[in-house]
Short mmCIF file of C-alpha atoms and ligand atoms in Angstrom, two decimals:
data_model
loop_
_atom_site.label_atom_id
_atom_site.label_comp_id
_atom_site.label_asym_id
_atom_site.label_seq_id
_atom_site.Cartn_x
_atom_site.Cartn_y
_atom_site.Cartn_z
CA MET X 1 32.54 -7.43 -6.47
CA ASN X 2 29.53 -6.22 -4.43
CA LYS X 3 26.62 -8.58 -3.94
CA SER X 4 24.10 -8.35 -6.74
CA VAL X 5 20.48 -9.32 -7.41
CA LEU X 6 18.87 -10.55 -10.60
CA ILE X 7 15.61 -8.63 -11.01
CA ILE X 8 12.89 -10.14 -13.16
CA ASN X 9 9.79 -8.27 -14.28
CA CYS X 10 7.72 -10.77 -16.19
CA GLY X 11 4.81 -9.44 -18.26
CA SER X 12 2.38 -11.38 -20.44
CA SER X 13 4.41 -10.80 -23.61
CA SER X 14 7.68 -9.40 -22.31
CA LEU X 15 10.29 -10.10 -19.66
CA LYS X 16 12.50 -7.29 -18.42
CA PHE X 17 15.56 -8.14 -16.38
CA ALA X 18 18.57 -6.52 -14.74
CA VAL X 19 21.44 -7.48 -12.48
CA LEU X 20 21.94 -4.72 -9.91
CA THR X 21 24.68 -4.41 -7.30
CA THR X 22 23.76 -3.34 -3.80
CA PRO X 23 25.11 -1.25 -2.28
CA GLY X 24 26.19 0.78 -5.29
CA ASN X 25 23.22 0.34 -7.57
CA ASP X 26 25.40 -0.44 -10.61
CA VAL X 27 23.55 -2.14 -13.44
CA LEU X 28 25.85 -5.02 -14.46
CA VAL X 29 23.58 -6.18 -17.28
CA GLU X 30 20.00 -5.45 -18.27
CA GLY X 31 17.66 -6.23 -21.08
CA ILE X 32 14.28 -7.28 -22.34
CA ALA X 33 12.72 -10.28 -24.03
CA ASP X 34 9.95 -9.04 -26.33
CA ARG X 35 6.96 -10.48 -28.18
CA LEU X 36 6.81 -13.59 -25.97
CA GLY X 37 4.00 -15.92 -26.99
CA ILE X 38 3.78 -14.14 -30.36
CA ASP X 39 6.22 -14.54 -33.27
CA ASP X 40 9.58 -12.90 -34.02
CA SER X 41 10.41 -12.81 -30.35
CA SER X 42 13.91 -11.90 -29.24
CA ILE X 43 15.99 -11.06 -26.18
CA THR X 44 18.37 -8.11 -25.91
CA PHE X 45 21.28 -7.83 -23.47
CA LYS X 46 22.83 -4.45 -22.65
CA HIS X 47 26.23 -4.81 -21.05
CA ASN X 48 29.27 -2.49 -20.90
CA GLY X 49 27.73 -0.09 -23.41
CA THR X 50 27.02 -2.76 -26.03
CA LYS X 51 23.71 -4.27 -27.13
CA ASN X 52 23.31 -7.86 -28.25
CA THR X 53 20.04 -9.33 -29.53
CA LEU X 54 19.28 -13.05 -29.91
CA PRO X 55 16.19 -14.62 -31.48
CA LEU X 56 13.92 -16.71 -29.22
CA THR X 57 12.81 -19.49 -31.53
CA ASP X 58 10.00 -20.87 -29.33
CA SER X 59 8.90 -17.40 -28.03
CA SER X 60 8.52 -18.70 -24.48
CA HIS X 61 9.21 -17.24 -21.03
CA ARG X 62 11.18 -20.47 -20.40
CA GLN X 63 13.51 -19.75 -23.31
CA ALA X 64 13.96 -16.14 -22.19
CA VAL X 65 15.05 -17.23 -18.68
CA THR X 66 17.26 -19.95 -20.24
CA GLU X 67 19.05 -17.33 -22.37
CA ILE X 68 19.61 -15.15 -19.28
CA LYS X 69 21.13 -18.20 -17.53
CA ASN X 70 23.30 -18.95 -20.61
CA TRP X 71 24.52 -15.35 -20.69
CA LEU X 72 25.39 -15.48 -16.98
CA ASP X 73 27.20 -18.82 -17.47
CA GLN X 74 29.45 -16.94 -19.90
CA HIS X 75 29.99 -14.05 -17.44
CA GLU X 76 31.09 -15.93 -14.36
CA SER X 77 32.05 -13.00 -12.13
CA ILE X 78 28.56 -11.51 -12.51
CA GLN X 79 26.91 -14.90 -12.02
CA GLU X 80 28.91 -15.50 -8.83
CA SER X 81 27.94 -12.11 -7.38
CA ILE X 82 24.19 -12.89 -7.58
CA VAL X 83 22.80 -13.76 -4.14
CA GLY X 84 19.11 -13.88 -5.05
CA ILE X 85 16.38 -13.15 -7.54
CA GLY X 86 13.77 -10.42 -6.98
CA HIS X 87 10.48 -10.68 -8.88
CA ARG X 88 8.21 -7.71 -9.44
CA ILE X 89 4.62 -8.84 -8.81
CA VAL X 90 1.72 -6.61 -9.83
CA HIS X 91 -1.07 -7.84 -7.54
CA GLY X 92 -0.66 -9.06 -3.99
CA GLY X 93 -4.30 -8.55 -2.98
CA GLU X 94 -4.85 -8.42 0.78
CA THR X 95 -2.55 -11.41 1.23
CA PHE X 96 0.79 -9.62 0.85
CA THR X 97 1.51 -6.49 2.88
CA SER X 98 5.28 -6.56 2.27
CA SER X 99 7.91 -8.36 0.21
CA VAL X 100 8.42 -12.07 0.99
CA ILE X 101 10.78 -14.95 0.24
CA ILE X 102 9.04 -17.16 -2.30
CA ASP X 103 7.93 -20.64 -1.23
CA GLU X 104 5.03 -22.85 -2.34
CA ASP X 105 2.46 -20.92 -0.27
CA VAL X 106 3.61 -17.62 -1.77
CA VAL X 107 3.23 -19.02 -5.30
CA LYS X 108 -0.30 -20.17 -4.36
CA GLY X 109 -1.08 -16.72 -2.94
CA ILE X 110 0.11 -15.00 -6.15
CA GLU X 111 -2.03 -17.46 -8.12
CA GLU X 112 -5.09 -16.57 -5.99
CA CYS X 113 -4.54 -12.85 -6.63
CA ALA X 114 -4.45 -13.54 -10.39
CA ARG X 115 -8.23 -13.07 -10.56
CA PHE X 116 -7.61 -9.29 -10.28
CA ALA X 117 -4.61 -9.19 -12.67
CA PRO X 118 -4.76 -12.40 -14.73
CA LEU X 119 -2.31 -11.43 -17.48
CA HIS X 120 0.32 -10.12 -15.10
CA ASN X 121 0.15 -12.52 -12.15
CA LEU X 122 0.06 -15.67 -14.30
CA ALA X 123 3.09 -14.39 -16.25
CA HIS X 124 4.88 -13.71 -12.94
CA ILE X 125 4.29 -17.32 -11.91
CA LYS X 126 5.85 -18.53 -15.16
CA GLY X 127 8.88 -16.34 -14.46
CA ILE X 128 9.17 -17.64 -10.88
CA LYS X 129 8.85 -21.31 -11.88
CA GLU X 130 11.40 -21.02 -14.71
CA SER X 131 13.81 -19.21 -12.39
CA GLN X 132 13.36 -21.88 -9.70
CA ASN X 133 14.21 -24.58 -12.28
CA LEU X 134 17.20 -22.84 -13.82
CA PHE X 135 18.68 -21.12 -10.75
CA GLU X 136 18.21 -23.95 -8.30
CA GLY X 137 19.15 -23.07 -4.72
CA LEU X 138 19.13 -19.29 -5.28
CA PRO X 139 16.60 -17.60 -2.94
CA GLN X 140 13.79 -15.76 -4.69
CA VAL X 141 11.81 -12.82 -3.38
CA ALA X 142 8.43 -11.38 -4.45
CA VAL X 143 7.96 -7.59 -4.33
CA PHE X 144 4.36 -6.43 -4.77
CA ASP X 145 3.10 -3.24 -6.46
CA THR X 146 0.09 -3.24 -4.14
CA ALA X 147 1.84 -3.87 -0.78
CA PHE X 148 2.68 -0.25 0.15
CA HIS X 149 -1.02 0.69 -0.01
CA GLN X 150 -2.11 -1.94 2.51
CA THR X 151 -1.90 0.75 5.22
CA LEU X 152 -4.96 2.60 3.80
CA LYS X 153 -7.81 2.89 6.30
CA THR X 154 -11.01 0.92 5.58
CA GLU X 155 -12.91 4.13 4.80
CA GLN X 156 -10.37 4.86 2.05
CA PHE X 157 -10.10 1.44 0.42
CA LEU X 158 -13.76 0.36 0.40
CA TYR X 159 -16.02 1.03 -2.58
CA ALA X 160 -19.49 2.25 -1.56
CA ILE X 161 -21.13 -0.94 -2.82
CA PRO X 162 -22.92 -3.66 -0.81
CA MET X 163 -20.54 -4.76 1.97
CA ASP X 164 -21.30 -8.34 1.13
CA LEU X 165 -19.38 -7.96 -2.17
CA TYR X 166 -16.25 -6.97 -0.29
CA ASN X 167 -16.72 -9.74 2.28
CA ARG X 168 -17.27 -12.46 -0.31
CA HIS X 169 -15.00 -11.30 -3.16
CA ASN X 170 -12.48 -8.80 -1.72
CA PHE X 171 -13.62 -6.12 -4.18
CA ARG X 172 -11.86 -2.98 -2.93
CA LYS X 173 -9.24 -0.42 -3.87
CA TYR X 174 -5.72 -1.91 -3.89
CA GLY X 175 -3.57 0.74 -5.62
CA PHE X 176 -0.39 0.19 -7.64
CA HIS X 177 3.08 1.73 -8.20
CA GLY X 178 3.64 0.90 -4.51
CA THR X 179 7.31 0.00 -4.99
CA SER X 180 7.89 3.39 -6.59
CA TYR X 181 6.06 5.23 -3.77
CA ARG X 182 8.01 3.33 -1.13
CA TYR X 183 11.26 4.30 -2.85
CA ILE X 184 10.16 7.95 -3.09
CA SER X 185 9.12 8.04 0.58
CA GLN X 186 12.52 6.65 1.66
CA GLU X 187 14.49 8.85 -0.75
CA LEU X 188 12.63 11.97 0.41
CA ALA X 189 13.36 11.01 4.04
CA ARG X 190 17.05 10.72 3.07
CA VAL X 191 17.24 14.19 1.44
CA ALA X 192 14.69 15.87 3.77
CA PRO X 193 14.67 13.88 7.05
CA GLU X 194 11.77 15.93 8.50
CA SER X 195 9.51 14.47 5.76
CA ALA X 196 9.46 11.10 7.59
CA SER X 197 6.96 12.61 10.07
CA GLN X 198 5.18 14.94 7.64
CA GLY X 199 2.55 14.83 4.89
CA VAL X 200 3.59 14.14 1.31
CA ILE X 201 1.67 13.83 -1.96
CA VAL X 202 3.34 12.07 -4.87
CA ALA X 203 2.44 12.02 -8.56
CA HIS X 204 3.92 9.01 -10.33
CA LEU X 205 3.33 10.12 -13.93
CA GLY X 206 4.45 7.75 -16.67
CA ASN X 207 2.67 5.64 -19.22
CA GLY X 208 0.73 4.41 -16.21
CA ALA X 209 -0.03 7.27 -13.81
CA SER X 210 -1.26 7.51 -10.26
CA THR X 211 -1.08 9.61 -7.10
CA CYS X 212 -0.45 8.69 -3.48
CA ALA X 213 -0.64 10.47 -0.13
CA ILE X 214 1.93 9.49 2.49
CA GLN X 215 1.72 10.51 6.17
CA ASN X 216 4.61 9.59 8.51
CA GLY X 217 6.02 7.29 5.82
CA LYS X 218 2.78 5.32 5.36
CA ALA X 219 0.34 5.42 2.44
CA THR X 220 -3.00 7.00 3.39
CA ASP X 221 -4.68 7.15 -0.03
CA THR X 222 -3.97 6.42 -3.67
CA SER X 223 -5.76 6.89 -6.98
CA MET X 224 -5.69 3.47 -8.63
CA GLY X 225 -8.30 0.91 -7.64
CA ILE X 226 -8.90 -2.81 -7.86
CA THR X 227 -6.97 -2.53 -11.16
CA PRO X 228 -4.69 0.21 -12.54
CA LEU X 229 -7.54 1.56 -14.74
CA ASP X 230 -8.89 3.88 -12.03
CA GLY X 231 -7.80 7.41 -11.20
CA LEU X 232 -5.73 9.58 -13.53
CA MET X 233 -5.93 9.83 -17.30
CA MET X 234 -2.91 7.87 -18.61
CA GLY X 235 -1.11 7.04 -21.87
CA THR X 236 -3.85 4.72 -23.13
CA ARG X 237 -6.12 4.37 -20.05
CA SER X 238 -9.13 6.58 -19.46
CA GLY X 239 -8.74 6.67 -15.69
CA SER X 240 -11.94 7.26 -13.66
CA VAL X 241 -15.17 7.53 -15.64
CA ASP X 242 -18.82 7.24 -14.64
CA PRO X 243 -19.22 3.42 -14.40
CA SER X 244 -22.48 3.70 -16.41
CA LEU X 245 -20.31 4.63 -19.40
CA VAL X 246 -19.27 0.97 -19.64
CA SER X 247 -22.84 -0.08 -20.39
CA PHE X 248 -23.45 2.91 -22.72
CA ILE X 249 -20.33 2.16 -24.80
CA SER X 250 -21.04 -1.56 -24.79
CA ASN X 251 -24.62 -1.06 -26.06
CA ALA X 252 -23.83 1.72 -28.52
CA GLU X 253 -20.85 -0.08 -30.09
CA ASN X 254 -22.30 -3.58 -29.73
CA ILE X 255 -19.25 -4.86 -27.87
CA SER X 256 -19.01 -6.90 -24.68
CA CYS X 257 -18.27 -5.52 -21.23
CA ASP X 258 -14.74 -6.99 -21.40
CA GLU X 259 -14.16 -5.41 -24.82
CA THR X 260 -15.33 -2.07 -23.41
CA ILE X 261 -12.91 -2.34 -20.49
CA ASP X 262 -10.20 -3.19 -23.04
CA LEU X 263 -11.08 0.01 -24.94
CA LEU X 264 -10.82 2.02 -21.71
CA ASN X 265 -7.43 0.38 -20.98
CA LYS X 266 -5.81 0.43 -24.40
CA LYS X 267 -7.44 3.00 -26.69
CA SER X 268 -8.27 5.88 -24.36
CA GLY X 269 -6.26 8.40 -22.33
CA LEU X 270 -3.75 10.62 -24.15
CA LEU X 271 -3.99 8.37 -27.22
CA GLY X 272 -7.79 8.35 -27.36
CA VAL X 273 -8.21 12.10 -26.95
CA SER X 274 -5.29 13.26 -29.13
CA GLU X 275 -5.75 10.56 -31.79
CA ILE X 276 -1.99 11.06 -32.28
CA SER X 277 -0.05 9.18 -29.62
CA SER X 278 -0.01 7.89 -26.06
CA ASP X 279 3.48 9.32 -25.64
CA CYS X 280 3.84 12.61 -23.81
CA ARG X 281 6.99 13.65 -25.66
CA THR X 282 5.35 13.12 -29.07
CA LEU X 283 2.34 15.17 -27.91
CA GLU X 284 4.55 17.98 -26.59
CA ASP X 285 6.24 18.13 -30.01
CA ALA X 286 2.78 18.26 -31.63
CA VAL X 287 1.71 21.11 -29.29
CA PHE X 288 4.88 22.96 -30.26
CA ALA X 289 3.87 22.54 -33.92
CA GLY X 290 0.44 24.05 -33.11
CA ASP X 291 -1.73 20.93 -32.72
CA GLU X 292 -4.79 21.87 -30.64
CA ARG X 293 -5.92 18.31 -29.95
CA ALA X 294 -2.51 17.36 -28.49
CA LYS X 295 -2.79 20.42 -26.23
CA LEU X 296 -6.30 19.42 -25.14
CA ALA X 297 -5.09 15.89 -24.27
CA LEU X 298 -2.16 17.19 -22.20
CA ASP X 299 -4.29 19.82 -20.46
CA MET X 300 -6.89 17.17 -19.56
CA PHE X 301 -4.06 14.99 -18.21
CA ALA X 302 -2.78 17.89 -16.07
CA SER X 303 -6.23 18.82 -14.77
CA ARG X 304 -7.00 15.28 -13.68
CA ALA X 305 -3.60 14.79 -12.06
CA ALA X 306 -4.08 18.02 -10.07
CA LYS X 307 -7.60 17.02 -8.94
CA SER X 308 -6.34 13.65 -7.83
CA LEU X 309 -3.43 15.16 -5.87
CA ALA X 310 -5.87 17.50 -4.10
CA SER X 311 -8.17 14.59 -3.38
CA VAL X 312 -5.57 12.27 -1.84
CA ALA X 313 -4.23 15.22 0.23
CA THR X 314 -7.50 15.13 2.23
CA THR X 315 -6.08 12.12 4.14
CA LEU X 316 -3.02 14.07 5.44
CA ASP X 317 -2.56 15.95 8.74
CA THR X 318 -0.50 18.61 6.98
CA LEU X 319 0.68 19.09 3.42
CA ASP X 320 4.44 19.63 3.40
CA HIS X 321 5.85 18.08 0.21
CA VAL X 322 4.74 17.42 -3.36
CA VAL X 323 6.87 15.00 -5.40
CA PHE X 324 6.85 14.43 -9.16
CA THR X 325 8.27 11.17 -10.47
CA GLY X 326 7.95 8.75 -13.45
CA GLY X 327 8.91 9.49 -17.08
CA ILE X 328 6.46 12.41 -17.39
CA GLY X 329 6.77 13.70 -13.81
CA GLU X 330 10.56 13.74 -14.06
CA ASN X 331 10.80 15.25 -17.55
CA SER X 332 7.79 17.34 -18.55
CA ASP X 333 8.15 20.87 -17.20
CA TYR X 334 4.99 21.79 -19.16
CA LEU X 335 2.83 19.30 -17.27
CA ARG X 336 4.45 19.98 -13.89
CA GLY X 337 3.77 23.68 -14.45
CA LYS X 338 0.13 23.09 -15.46
CA ILE X 339 -0.53 20.74 -12.53
CA CYS X 340 0.94 23.12 -9.95
CA GLU X 341 -0.97 26.05 -11.45
CA SER X 342 -4.21 24.15 -10.69
CA LEU X 343 -3.03 23.53 -7.11
CA ARG X 344 -2.39 27.18 -6.21
CA ALA X 345 -5.39 27.18 -3.83
CA LEU X 346 -3.50 24.59 -1.75
CA ASN X 347 -0.50 26.95 -1.56
CA ILE X 348 1.46 24.82 -4.00
CA THR X 349 3.57 27.04 -6.22
CA ILE X 350 6.76 26.46 -8.14
CA ASN X 351 9.56 28.64 -9.41
CA SER X 352 9.12 28.54 -13.18
CA GLU X 353 12.84 28.95 -13.86
CA LYS X 354 13.73 26.08 -11.54
CA ASN X 355 10.98 24.04 -13.20
CA SER X 356 12.24 24.62 -16.75
CA ASN X 357 15.91 24.20 -15.86
CA ALA X 358 15.53 21.10 -13.65
CA PRO X 359 18.48 18.76 -14.24
CA ARG X 360 17.51 15.42 -15.84
CA GLY X 361 17.77 12.30 -13.70
CA GLU X 362 18.62 14.10 -10.44
CA ASN X 363 16.76 14.93 -7.23
CA CYS X 364 15.84 18.61 -7.14
CA ILE X 365 13.48 21.18 -5.62
CA ILE X 366 11.43 23.36 -7.97
CA SER X 367 9.62 25.48 -5.36
CA ASP X 368 11.00 28.74 -3.95
CA GLU X 369 13.14 28.49 -0.84
CA THR X 370 10.47 30.32 1.19
CA ALA X 371 7.62 28.03 0.07
CA ASN X 372 5.65 26.29 2.82
CA VAL X 373 4.98 23.31 0.59
CA LYS X 374 8.18 22.02 -1.00
CA VAL X 375 7.84 20.72 -4.56
CA TRP X 376 10.37 18.08 -5.63
CA ILE X 377 11.38 16.08 -8.65
CA LEU X 378 12.75 12.71 -7.46
CA PRO X 379 13.62 10.11 -10.13
CA THR X 380 12.08 6.83 -9.06
CA ASN X 381 14.04 3.57 -8.82
CA GLU X 382 11.81 0.53 -8.43
CA GLU X 383 14.62 -1.86 -9.39
CA LEU X 384 16.80 -0.62 -6.52
CA MET X 385 13.91 -1.14 -4.09
CA ILE X 386 13.44 -4.73 -5.37
CA ALA X 387 17.18 -5.41 -5.04
CA MET X 388 17.28 -3.98 -1.50
CA ASP X 389 14.24 -5.99 -0.38
CA THR X 390 15.75 -9.15 -1.87
CA ILE X 391 19.09 -8.72 -0.09
CA SER X 392 17.52 -7.75 3.22
CA LEU X 393 15.09 -10.71 3.27
CA ILE X 394 17.88 -13.12 2.35
CA GLU X 395 20.08 -11.70 5.14
CA GLN X 396 17.23 -11.93 7.68
CA ALA X 397 16.68 -15.57 6.74
CA HIS X 398 20.31 -16.46 7.61
P1 AMP I 1 7.45 5.77 -17.92
O1 AMP I 1 6.23 4.93 -18.13
O2 AMP I 1 7.67 6.18 -16.50
O3 AMP I 1 8.69 5.20 -18.56
O4 AMP I 1 7.19 7.16 -18.70
C1 AMP I 1 6.94 7.19 -20.08
C2 AMP I 1 6.38 8.57 -20.44
O5 AMP I 1 7.35 9.58 -20.09
C3 AMP I 1 6.09 8.74 -21.94
O6 AMP I 1 4.83 9.36 -22.12
C4 AMP I 1 7.20 9.66 -22.39
O7 AMP I 1 6.85 10.46 -23.51
C5 AMP I 1 7.40 10.52 -21.17
N1 AMP I 1 8.69 11.23 -21.23
C6 AMP I 1 9.93 10.69 -21.19
N2 AMP I 1 10.86 11.67 -21.39
C7 AMP I 1 10.18 12.83 -21.60
C8 AMP I 1 10.56 14.17 -21.86
N3 AMP I 1 11.83 14.52 -21.97
N4 AMP I 1 9.58 15.11 -21.97
C9 AMP I 1 8.28 14.76 -21.86
N5 AMP I 1 7.86 13.51 -21.61
C10 AMP I 1 8.78 12.55 -21.48
#
């Protein structure tokens, strides 16, 4: 069997996992532990086309990792193929500019970055510590969502606030979805080698949504900020708003600043505007049935995505490729069409037939062959990137 990597993506109330072979990218087993820290929590294993769900009586991350270990103990050939564990880490601050093998200093560094992403980074540490206990001796690697954006120039990542606040607190733009953008940049260079020395803008449009500009394979700007709330309108996030709105909402609704930020994170975006759903597919069905509010929400989403793509493109030498990825970017021909329509002034046009007939789950071009700016759909694969980083760091260490 090929070498494989156990990938762990530990959230505050869930833990997603997968065992991926590399090379080959076969998923040997995958699953999710849900409702951790709440009640009725359970873990589901998907293996060989079957699904098996077990209750987690103490609802803990520890029990979730223990059940993964128990499952692997019963599937020896998979267990023996695992050469390391790759952890997805949301915030690496300015400390982590690439993936690293986890040691005590790395755990401390992730802990320090928790001030910007407390729910996520503290959950990641739980996942790392439980994995260290249960998979003793297996090397573990941390892969950061922020790392790819560490190449942004100072003029791009600073907020125009007193410099002292950056110097004392590291308040700046970090950006997220970096593992996805790194995958897209490498995949585009594989299918269109000239792109490695060209200018690319990418829209990662899913429940969370952001944009990124990439010149010569390096990130030059991105839409998310110190947290993922900034930039595009998303499933439940507002994206960028006038910061004064926080104080207006807080005063008008008599809620705290933190509660207001929670409202902007969890009750806004497609959900807040449509008052129907945060899910693009559900809204597209509603538009089809004639719902005007669903249409307004999707059109706002498209308009903001287009503006953001145009904005990040200002950091490129030339604009040669546009890439759509993420659940919405890969699947919604309506939104791709709307976004590209708003980008016509930048010479970005697509072939509407290619757009509507794009095959699901495959790389494809949706611009005309003669187009100066090529428009692509490239399905992202963050898990593969984590597995590849894990294997390569382990091999370098030997
Ligand atoms: P992600 O967070 O990348 O998994 O993307 C989730 C988003 O992709 C949700 O809003 C889904 O409704 C959307 N999505 C998935 N499949 C489709 C589809 N066939 N058409 C439109 N949107 C889709």
